[in-house]
PDB file of C-alpha atoms in Angstrom:
ATOM      1  CA  MET A   1      -0.003  -9.293  14.861  1.00 77.00           C
ATOM      2  CA  VAL A   2       3.748  -9.095  14.344  1.00 84.00           C
ATOM      3  CA  PHE A   3       5.904 -11.492  12.369  1.00 84.00           C
ATOM      4  CA  SER A   4       7.423 -13.006  15.500  1.00 87.00           C
ATOM      5  CA  SER A   5       4.129 -13.546  17.351  1.00 90.00           C
ATOM      6  CA  LEU A   6       2.841 -17.041  18.026  1.00 93.00           C
ATOM      7  CA  ILE A   7      -0.437 -16.259  16.263  1.00 93.00           C
ATOM      8  CA  PHE A   8       1.453 -15.332  13.104  1.00 93.00           C
ATOM      9  CA  LEU A   9       3.940 -18.206  13.208  1.00 94.00           C
ATOM     10  CA  PHE A  10       1.564 -21.034  14.125  1.00 95.00           C
ATOM     11  CA  PHE A  11      -1.766 -19.951  12.627  1.00 96.00           C
ATOM     12  CA  PHE A  12      -1.571 -17.170  10.061  1.00 96.00           C
ATOM     13  CA  LEU A  13       1.598 -18.198   8.166  1.00 96.00           C
ATOM     14  CA  PRO A  14       0.602 -21.892   7.893  1.00 97.00           C
ATOM     15  CA  ALA A  15      -2.866 -20.847   6.680  1.00 98.00           C
ATOM     16  CA  VAL A  16      -1.344 -18.590   4.014  1.00 98.00           C
ATOM     17  CA  LEU A  17       1.068 -21.274   2.837  1.00 98.00           C
ATOM     18  CA  PHE A  18      -1.634 -23.945   2.799  1.00 98.00           C
ATOM     19  CA  CYS A  19      -4.112 -21.825   0.846  1.00 98.00           C
ATOM     20  CA  TYR A  20      -1.427 -20.634  -1.570  1.00 98.00           C
ATOM     21  CA  TYR A  21       0.036 -24.048  -2.355  1.00 97.00           C
ATOM     22  CA  ILE A  22      -3.308 -25.832  -2.562  1.00 98.00           C
ATOM     23  CA  VAL A  23      -4.039 -23.753  -5.678  1.00 97.00           C
ATOM     24  CA  PRO A  24      -2.392 -25.314  -8.767  1.00 96.00           C
ATOM     25  CA  GLN A  25       0.574 -23.408 -10.215  1.00 95.00           C
ATOM     26  CA  ARG A  26      -1.219 -22.856 -13.519  1.00 96.00           C
ATOM     27  CA  HIS A  27      -3.763 -20.616 -11.729  1.00 97.00           C
ATOM     28  CA  LEU A  28      -1.380 -17.775 -10.973  1.00 97.00           C
ATOM     29  CA  ALA A  29      -4.166 -15.180 -10.780  1.00 97.00           C
ATOM     30  CA  VAL A  30      -5.921 -17.210  -8.068  1.00 98.00           C
ATOM     31  CA  ARG A  31      -2.661 -17.620  -6.156  1.00 98.00           C
ATOM     32  CA  ASN A  32      -2.101 -13.865  -6.324  1.00 96.00           C
ATOM     33  CA  GLY A  33      -5.669 -13.361  -5.129  1.00 97.00           C
ATOM     34  CA  VAL A  34      -4.983 -15.605  -2.129  1.00 98.00           C
ATOM     35  CA  LEU A  35      -1.917 -13.522  -1.245  1.00 97.00           C
ATOM     36  CA  LEU A  36      -3.872 -10.300  -1.696  1.00 95.00           C
ATOM     37  CA  ALA A  37      -6.712 -11.516   0.533  1.00 97.00           C
ATOM     38  CA  PHE A  38      -4.371 -12.650   3.298  1.00 97.00           C
ATOM     39  CA  SER A  39      -2.338  -9.426   3.035  1.00 94.00           C
ATOM     40  CA  LEU A  40      -5.487  -7.339   3.411  1.00 95.00           C
ATOM     41  CA  PHE A  41      -6.578  -9.453   6.375  1.00 95.00           C
ATOM     42  CA  PHE A  42      -3.134  -9.039   7.967  1.00 93.00           C
ATOM     43  CA  TYR A  43      -3.338  -5.265   7.520  1.00 91.00           C
ATOM     44  CA  PHE A  44      -6.940  -5.205   8.773  1.00 93.00           C
ATOM     45  CA  TYR A  45      -5.915  -7.180  11.856  1.00 91.00           C
ATOM     46  CA  GLY A  46      -3.274  -4.558  12.672  1.00 85.00           C
ATOM     47  CA  GLU A  47      -5.242  -1.406  11.821  1.00 84.00           C
ATOM     48  CA  PRO A  48      -8.904  -1.994  10.927  1.00 90.00           C
ATOM     49  CA  ARG A  49      -9.819   1.697  10.732  1.00 88.00           C
ATOM     50  CA  LEU A  50      -7.422   2.397   7.878  1.00 90.00           C
ATOM     51  CA  ILE A  51      -8.224  -0.534   5.578  1.00 92.00           C
ATOM     52  CA  ILE A  52     -10.368   1.756   3.398  1.00 93.00           C
ATOM     53  CA  LEU A  53      -7.334   3.992   2.799  1.00 91.00           C
ATOM     54  CA  LEU A  54      -5.267   0.992   1.724  1.00 93.00           C
ATOM     55  CA  LEU A  55      -8.020  -0.276  -0.598  1.00 94.00           C
ATOM     56  CA  LEU A  56      -8.388   3.200  -2.103  1.00 94.00           C
ATOM     57  CA  SER A  57      -4.643   3.420  -2.672  1.00 95.00           C
ATOM     58  CA  ILE A  58      -4.627  -0.015  -4.313  1.00 95.00           C
ATOM     59  CA  LEU A  59      -7.464   1.017  -6.627  1.00 96.00           C
ATOM     60  CA  ILE A  60      -5.867   4.356  -7.528  1.00 97.00           C
ATOM     61  CA  ASN A  61      -2.505   2.791  -8.360  1.00 97.00           C
ATOM     62  CA  TYR A  62      -4.137  -0.014 -10.347  1.00 96.00           C
ATOM     63  CA  ILE A  63      -6.070   2.545 -12.410  1.00 97.00           C
ATOM     64  CA  PHE A  64      -2.895   4.546 -12.996  1.00 98.00           C
ATOM     65  CA  GLY A  65      -1.194   1.337 -14.104  1.00 97.00           C
ATOM     66  CA  LEU A  66      -3.944   0.868 -16.688  1.00 97.00           C
ATOM     67  CA  LEU A  67      -3.657   4.507 -17.772  1.00 97.00           C
ATOM     68  CA  MET A  68      -0.008   3.936 -18.693  1.00 96.00           C
ATOM     69  CA  ARG A  69      -1.319   2.509 -22.007  1.00 95.00           C
ATOM     70  CA  SER A  70      -2.662   5.902 -23.077  1.00 95.00           C
ATOM     71  CA  PRO A  71      -0.783   8.426 -25.210  1.00 95.00           C
ATOM     72  CA  HIS A  72      -0.661  10.785 -22.210  1.00 96.00           C
ATOM     73  CA  ARG A  73       1.263   8.329 -20.040  1.00 96.00           C
ATOM     74  CA  LYS A  74       3.804  10.845 -18.798  1.00 97.00           C
ATOM     75  CA  ALA A  75       1.103  13.194 -17.486  1.00 98.00           C
ATOM     76  CA  TRP A  76      -0.632  10.271 -15.755  1.00 98.00           C
ATOM     77  CA  LEU A  77       2.683   9.220 -14.204  1.00 98.00           C
ATOM     78  CA  VAL A  78       3.307  12.711 -12.845  1.00 98.00           C
ATOM     79  CA  LEU A  79      -0.225  12.861 -11.401  1.00 98.00           C
ATOM     80  CA  CYS A  80       0.236   9.406  -9.832  1.00 98.00           C
ATOM     81  CA  ILE A  81       3.499  10.474  -8.188  1.00 98.00           C
ATOM     82  CA  ILE A  82       1.881  13.670  -6.878  1.00 98.00           C
ATOM     83  CA  ILE A  83      -1.064  11.762  -5.409  1.00 97.00           C
ATOM     84  CA  ASN A  84       1.100   9.075  -3.774  1.00 97.00           C
ATOM     85  CA  VAL A  85       3.670  11.479  -2.346  1.00 97.00           C
ATOM     86  CA  GLY A  86       0.826  13.770  -1.258  1.00 96.00           C
ATOM     87  CA  MET A  87      -0.864  10.935   0.654  1.00 95.00           C
ATOM     88  CA  LEU A  88       2.447  10.034   2.248  1.00 94.00           C
ATOM     89  CA  GLY A  89       3.033  13.664   3.179  1.00 94.00           C
ATOM     90  CA  VAL A  90      -0.396  14.112   4.746  1.00 94.00           C
ATOM     91  CA  TYR A  91      -0.476  10.878   6.713  1.00 93.00           C
ATOM     92  CA  LYS A  92       3.157  10.742   7.785  1.00 93.00           C
ATOM     93  CA  TYR A  93       4.554  14.267   7.874  1.00 93.00           C
ATOM     94  CA  LEU A  94       1.733  16.815   8.265  1.00 95.00           C
ATOM     95  CA  ASN A  95       1.623  16.641  12.080  1.00 94.00           C
ATOM     96  CA  PHE A  96       5.430  16.799  12.158  1.00 94.00           C
ATOM     97  CA  PHE A  97       5.450  20.000  10.087  1.00 94.00           C
ATOM     98  CA  ILE A  98       2.687  21.556  12.195  1.00 95.00           C
ATOM     99  CA  ALA A  99       4.525  20.739  15.434  1.00 95.00           C
ATOM    100  CA  THR A 100       7.777  22.085  13.987  1.00 95.00           C
ATOM    101  CA  ALA A 101       6.076  25.311  12.878  1.00 95.00           C
ATOM    102  CA  ASN A 102       4.521  25.678  16.326  1.00 95.00           C
ATOM    103  CA  GLY A 103       7.915  25.261  17.962  1.00 95.00           C
ATOM    104  CA  LEU A 104       9.825  27.546  15.613  1.00 96.00           C
ATOM    105  CA  PHE A 105       7.347  30.371  15.241  1.00 96.00           C
ATOM    106  CA  GLY A 106       5.505  30.160  18.554  1.00 94.00           C
ATOM    107  CA  THR A 107       2.199  29.511  16.818  1.00 93.00           C
ATOM    108  CA  ASN A 108      -0.540  27.364  18.256  1.00 94.00           C
ATOM    109  CA  LEU A 109      -1.758  25.503  15.165  1.00 94.00           C
ATOM    110  CA  PRO A 110      -3.763  22.417  16.158  1.00 95.00           C
ATOM    111  CA  LEU A 111      -2.474  18.991  15.169  1.00 93.00           C
ATOM    112  CA  THR A 112      -4.667  17.148  12.698  1.00 93.00           C
ATOM    113  CA  GLY A 113      -5.248  13.996  14.723  1.00 88.00           C
ATOM    114  CA  ILE A 114      -4.577  11.938  11.596  1.00 89.00           C
ATOM    115  CA  VAL A 115      -3.280   8.479  12.485  1.00 86.00           C
ATOM    116  CA  MET A 116      -0.350   7.231  10.433  1.00 85.00           C
ATOM    117  CA  PRO A 117      -1.177   3.936   8.690  1.00 88.00           C
ATOM    118  CA  ILE A 118       1.108   0.985   9.338  1.00 84.00           C
ATOM    119  CA  GLY A 119       3.800   0.696   6.676  1.00 88.00           C
ATOM    120  CA  ILE A 120       2.618   3.669   4.630  1.00 92.00           C
ATOM    121  CA  SER A 121       6.115   4.532   3.385  1.00 94.00           C
ATOM    122  CA  PHE A 122       6.861   0.972   2.295  1.00 94.00           C
ATOM    123  CA  TYR A 123       3.526   0.568   0.575  1.00 94.00           C
ATOM    124  CA  THR A 124       3.670   3.974  -1.137  1.00 96.00           C
ATOM    125  CA  PHE A 125       7.101   3.348  -2.604  1.00 97.00           C
ATOM    126  CA  GLN A 126       6.125  -0.185  -3.696  1.00 97.00           C
ATOM    127  CA  ALA A 127       3.042   1.227  -5.433  1.00 96.00           C
ATOM    128  CA  LEU A 128       5.120   3.923  -7.126  1.00 97.00           C
ATOM    129  CA  SER A 129       7.627   1.289  -8.205  1.00 97.00           C
ATOM    130  CA  TYR A 130       4.800  -0.696  -9.822  1.00 97.00           C
ATOM    131  CA  VAL A 131       3.417   2.284 -11.731  1.00 97.00           C
ATOM    132  CA  ILE A 132       6.893   3.405 -12.846  1.00 97.00           C
ATOM    133  CA  ASP A 133       7.697  -0.136 -14.040  1.00 97.00           C
ATOM    134  CA  VAL A 134       4.460  -0.168 -16.057  1.00 97.00           C
ATOM    135  CA  TYR A 135       5.337   3.272 -17.450  1.00 97.00           C
ATOM    136  CA  ARG A 136       8.764   1.971 -18.539  1.00 96.00           C
ATOM    137  CA  ARG A 137       7.036  -1.141 -19.966  1.00 95.00           C
ATOM    138  CA  GLU A 138       9.082  -3.394 -17.678  1.00 95.00           C
ATOM    139  CA  ALA A 139       5.947  -4.863 -16.079  1.00 88.00           C
TER     140      ALA A 139
END
């Protein structure tokens, strides 16, 4: 489903808006839950095989956000950045580096067959932004 498709414009978007605005404003956590549920459904609709990766990433970054309260916050931040950039590197760039090495050095290394998740760069940098904001005590 893309943002300009008829399914999105006439079914999904109205359903999101209806469910979001039917919840009273004072229940912000429920409203955020509605947005989270619809976002996960939207992602699942586009790439059902990789929803577990997204859920795992959400959980990891949430836990790192909680760990920013500890006295070792800087170490947790560094580990969070390494994990997020590492996931981005594996899923987005590993096959590129293997293909480049094969071309430059004449090797025959097999490609991994890893499928790149939809929007992995956007999501990774948003997640990092969240954890860094919590580290700086801005969120």
